Short mmCIF file of C-alpha atoms and ligand atoms in Angstrom, two decimals:
data_model
loop_
_atom_site.label_atom_id
_atom_site.label_comp_id
_atom_site.label_asym_id
_atom_site.label_seq_id
_atom_site.Cartn_x
_atom_site.Cartn_y
_atom_site.Cartn_z
CA UNK A 9 -4.93 -28.35 3.11
CA UNK A 10 -7.12 -26.10 0.97
CA UNK A 11 -6.06 -22.86 -1.04
CA UNK A 12 -8.21 -19.65 -1.34
CA UNK A 13 -7.89 -16.30 -3.38
CA UNK A 14 -7.25 -13.07 -1.34
CA UNK A 15 -7.30 -9.61 -2.79
CA UNK A 16 -6.20 -6.56 -0.70
CA UNK A 17 -7.90 -3.76 -2.26
CA UNK A 18 -7.06 -0.22 -3.04
CA UNK A 19 -8.07 1.22 0.14
CA UNK A 20 -5.59 -0.42 1.45
CA UNK A 21 -2.66 -0.25 -0.72
CA UNK A 22 -3.11 3.45 -0.81
CA UNK A 23 -2.52 3.62 3.03
CA UNK A 24 0.42 1.04 2.67
CA UNK A 25 -0.98 -1.33 4.71
CA UNK A 26 -0.03 -4.62 2.39
CA UNK A 27 2.59 -5.61 5.33
CA UNK A 28 0.42 -5.49 7.82
CA UNK A 29 -2.53 -7.53 6.17
CA UNK A 30 0.10 -10.21 5.13
CA UNK A 31 1.43 -10.52 8.46
CA UNK A 32 -2.46 -11.28 9.71
CA UNK A 33 -2.54 -14.10 7.05
CA UNK A 34 1.07 -15.59 8.45
CA UNK A 35 0.30 -15.32 12.07
CA UNK A 36 -2.68 -17.74 11.42
CA UNK A 37 -0.89 -20.10 9.38
CA UNK A 38 -1.69 -19.33 6.28
CA UNK A 39 0.96 -19.20 3.85
CA UNK A 40 1.16 -17.19 0.79
CA UNK A 41 2.02 -19.38 -2.31
CA UNK A 42 1.32 -17.12 -5.11
CA UNK A 43 1.17 -13.13 -5.03
CA UNK A 44 1.05 -9.93 -7.50
CA UNK A 45 0.42 -6.47 -7.55
CA UNK A 46 -1.43 -5.49 -10.62
CA UNK A 47 -4.12 -2.66 -11.71
CA UNK A 48 -7.17 -4.46 -12.60
CA UNK A 49 -8.96 -3.09 -16.09
CA UNK A 50 -12.47 -2.37 -15.91
CA UNK A 51 -13.49 -5.28 -17.76
CA UNK A 52 -11.83 -7.69 -15.16
CA UNK A 53 -13.12 -5.96 -12.09
CA UNK A 54 -16.65 -6.43 -13.86
CA UNK A 55 -16.32 -10.00 -14.65
CA UNK A 56 -14.62 -10.73 -11.24
CA UNK A 57 -17.71 -9.45 -9.56
CA UNK A 58 -20.63 -10.65 -12.04
CA UNK A 59 -22.20 -12.55 -9.34
CA UNK A 60 -23.22 -8.46 -7.95
CA UNK A 61 -24.36 -7.48 -11.38
CA UNK A 62 -27.91 -6.79 -10.48
CA UNK A 63 -26.92 -5.25 -6.85
CA UNK A 64 -27.03 -1.43 -6.39
CA UNK A 65 -23.45 -1.20 -5.14
CA UNK A 66 -22.17 -3.20 -8.41
CA UNK A 67 -21.13 0.59 -10.20
CA UNK A 68 -19.25 1.89 -7.35
CA UNK A 69 -17.64 -1.34 -6.54
CA UNK A 70 -16.19 -1.78 -9.98
CA UNK A 71 -15.02 2.05 -9.63
CA UNK A 72 -13.56 1.46 -6.37
CA UNK A 73 -11.58 -1.67 -7.58
CA UNK A 74 -10.05 -0.14 -10.27
CA UNK A 75 -9.34 3.31 -8.37
CA UNK A 76 -5.77 2.03 -7.54
CA UNK A 77 -3.50 -1.09 -7.52
CA UNK A 78 -4.81 -4.49 -5.46
CA UNK A 79 -2.36 -7.51 -4.83
CA UNK A 80 -3.84 -10.94 -5.46
CA UNK A 81 -2.86 -13.58 -3.62
CA UNK A 82 -3.20 -17.51 -3.20
CA UNK A 83 -3.23 -18.47 0.42
CA UNK A 84 -2.53 -22.20 1.61
CA UNK A 85 -3.29 -23.87 4.97
CA UNK A 86 -5.81 -25.78 6.67
CA UNK A 87 -9.38 -24.54 6.29
CA UNK A 88 -8.05 -21.77 4.41
CA UNK A 89 -11.09 -20.59 2.76
CA UNK A 90 -13.21 -20.05 6.20
CA UNK A 91 -9.74 -19.41 8.30
CA UNK A 92 -9.26 -16.30 5.70
CA UNK A 93 -12.92 -14.96 6.05
CA UNK A 94 -12.73 -15.24 9.93
CA UNK A 95 -9.12 -13.28 9.78
CA UNK A 96 -10.78 -10.59 7.63
CA UNK A 97 -13.94 -10.17 9.59
CA UNK A 98 -17.56 -9.10 8.57
CA UNK A 99 -17.91 -7.33 5.16
CA UNK A 100 -19.16 -4.30 7.25
CA UNK A 101 -16.42 -3.13 9.18
CA UNK A 102 -18.88 -1.59 11.70
CA UNK A 103 -19.70 -5.06 12.74
CA UNK A 104 -16.66 -6.88 12.41
CA UNK A 105 -14.86 -8.73 15.18
CA UNK A 106 -12.14 -6.87 17.52
CA UNK A 107 -8.70 -7.88 15.89
CA UNK A 108 -10.16 -8.77 12.15
CA UNK A 109 -8.28 -6.70 9.04
CA UNK A 110 -11.72 -5.27 8.33
CA UNK A 111 -12.32 -4.21 12.23
CA UNK A 112 -8.55 -2.65 12.10
CA UNK A 113 -8.29 -1.39 8.47
CA UNK A 114 -11.25 -1.21 6.60
CA UNK A 115 -12.91 2.12 5.64
CA UNK A 116 -16.33 1.70 4.85
CA UNK A 117 -18.26 -1.78 3.96
CA UNK A 118 -17.10 -1.18 0.46
CA UNK A 119 -13.70 0.38 1.00
CA UNK A 120 -13.27 -2.99 3.41
CA UNK A 121 -9.62 -3.67 2.53
CA UNK A 122 -9.76 -7.25 1.62
CA UNK A 123 -11.69 -9.82 -0.69
CA UNK A 124 -11.49 -13.48 0.06
CA UNK A 125 -13.36 -16.50 -1.57
CA UNK A 126 -16.55 -17.34 0.18
CA UNK A 127 -16.34 -21.43 -0.77
CA UNK A 128 -13.91 -24.01 -1.68
CA UNK A 129 -15.55 -24.14 -5.14
CA UNK A 130 -15.26 -20.26 -5.76
CA UNK A 131 -11.68 -20.25 -4.45
CA UNK A 132 -10.78 -22.86 -7.60
CA UNK A 133 -12.51 -20.34 -9.85
CA UNK A 134 -11.12 -16.91 -8.34
CA UNK A 135 -7.46 -18.49 -8.36
CA UNK A 136 -8.08 -19.49 -12.14
CA UNK A 137 -8.98 -16.00 -12.69
CA UNK A 138 -5.48 -14.31 -11.85
CA UNK A 139 -3.23 -17.13 -11.82
CA UNK A 140 -2.12 -19.98 -13.88
CA UNK A 141 -0.76 -23.43 -12.29
CA UNK A 142 3.26 -22.48 -12.74
CA UNK A 143 2.47 -19.22 -11.05
CA UNK A 144 1.48 -21.07 -7.35
CA UNK A 145 4.66 -22.09 -5.73
CA UNK A 146 3.38 -23.51 -2.52
P1 LIG B 13 -16.23 -8.67 -1.10
O1 LIG B 13 -16.24 -9.75 0.13
O2 LIG B 13 -14.99 -8.37 -1.97
O3 LIG B 13 -17.38 -8.90 -2.18
C1 LIG B 13 -18.16 -8.05 -2.64
C2 LIG B 13 -17.96 -6.61 -2.35
O4 LIG B 13 -18.59 -5.70 -2.58
C3 LIG B 13 -17.59 -6.48 -1.01
O5 LIG B 13 -16.39 -6.92 -0.46
C4 LIG B 13 -17.46 -4.96 -0.76
O6 LIG B 13 -16.75 -4.40 -0.84
C5 LIG B 13 -18.80 -4.31 -1.57
N1 LIG B 13 -20.22 -4.78 -0.80
C6 LIG B 13 -20.70 -5.59 -0.52
N2 LIG B 13 -21.90 -5.01 0.49
C7 LIG B 13 -21.95 -3.27 0.00
C8 LIG B 13 -23.12 -2.83 0.20
N3 LIG B 13 -23.95 -3.03 0.99
N4 LIG B 13 -22.70 -1.15 -0.32
C9 LIG B 13 -21.38 -1.15 -1.00
N5 LIG B 13 -20.48 -2.27 -1.44
C10 LIG B 13 -20.62 -3.49 -0.45
#
């Protein structure tokens, strides 16, 4: 069993896609063990994406992530990190596999509807970023 962090991004919350996205997780045996809808502060968005600080897209990524509410979740299941990434599809929706969240819902490489941790180690850190132990009820 693994846990991973998922974020439903502002482009998706704006278009009322929260339920459709969560259905994809549940259909693939990932369980939502923690969830909240929040507005990220600029400081939080900057800190969360700090690894991308030097990338040219960092400033617009931060603006995008604070442009509307997000839903942060802890997903639990077998191989949850890799499984979630497979369900999300490639970062760029133009090349994402058919049936993935990004192929179906994403608007662009930036407004790509979901974030998912890319390793077990990052998952643990990202989960801690948003949730305390007592908020995880799996
Ligand atoms: P995410 O999985 O949240 O991780 C970093 C985010 O940066 C990514 O999804 C996209 O939203 C964004 N991103 C990655 N590459 C680019 C790019 N080339 N141009 C704009 N945004 C990008």
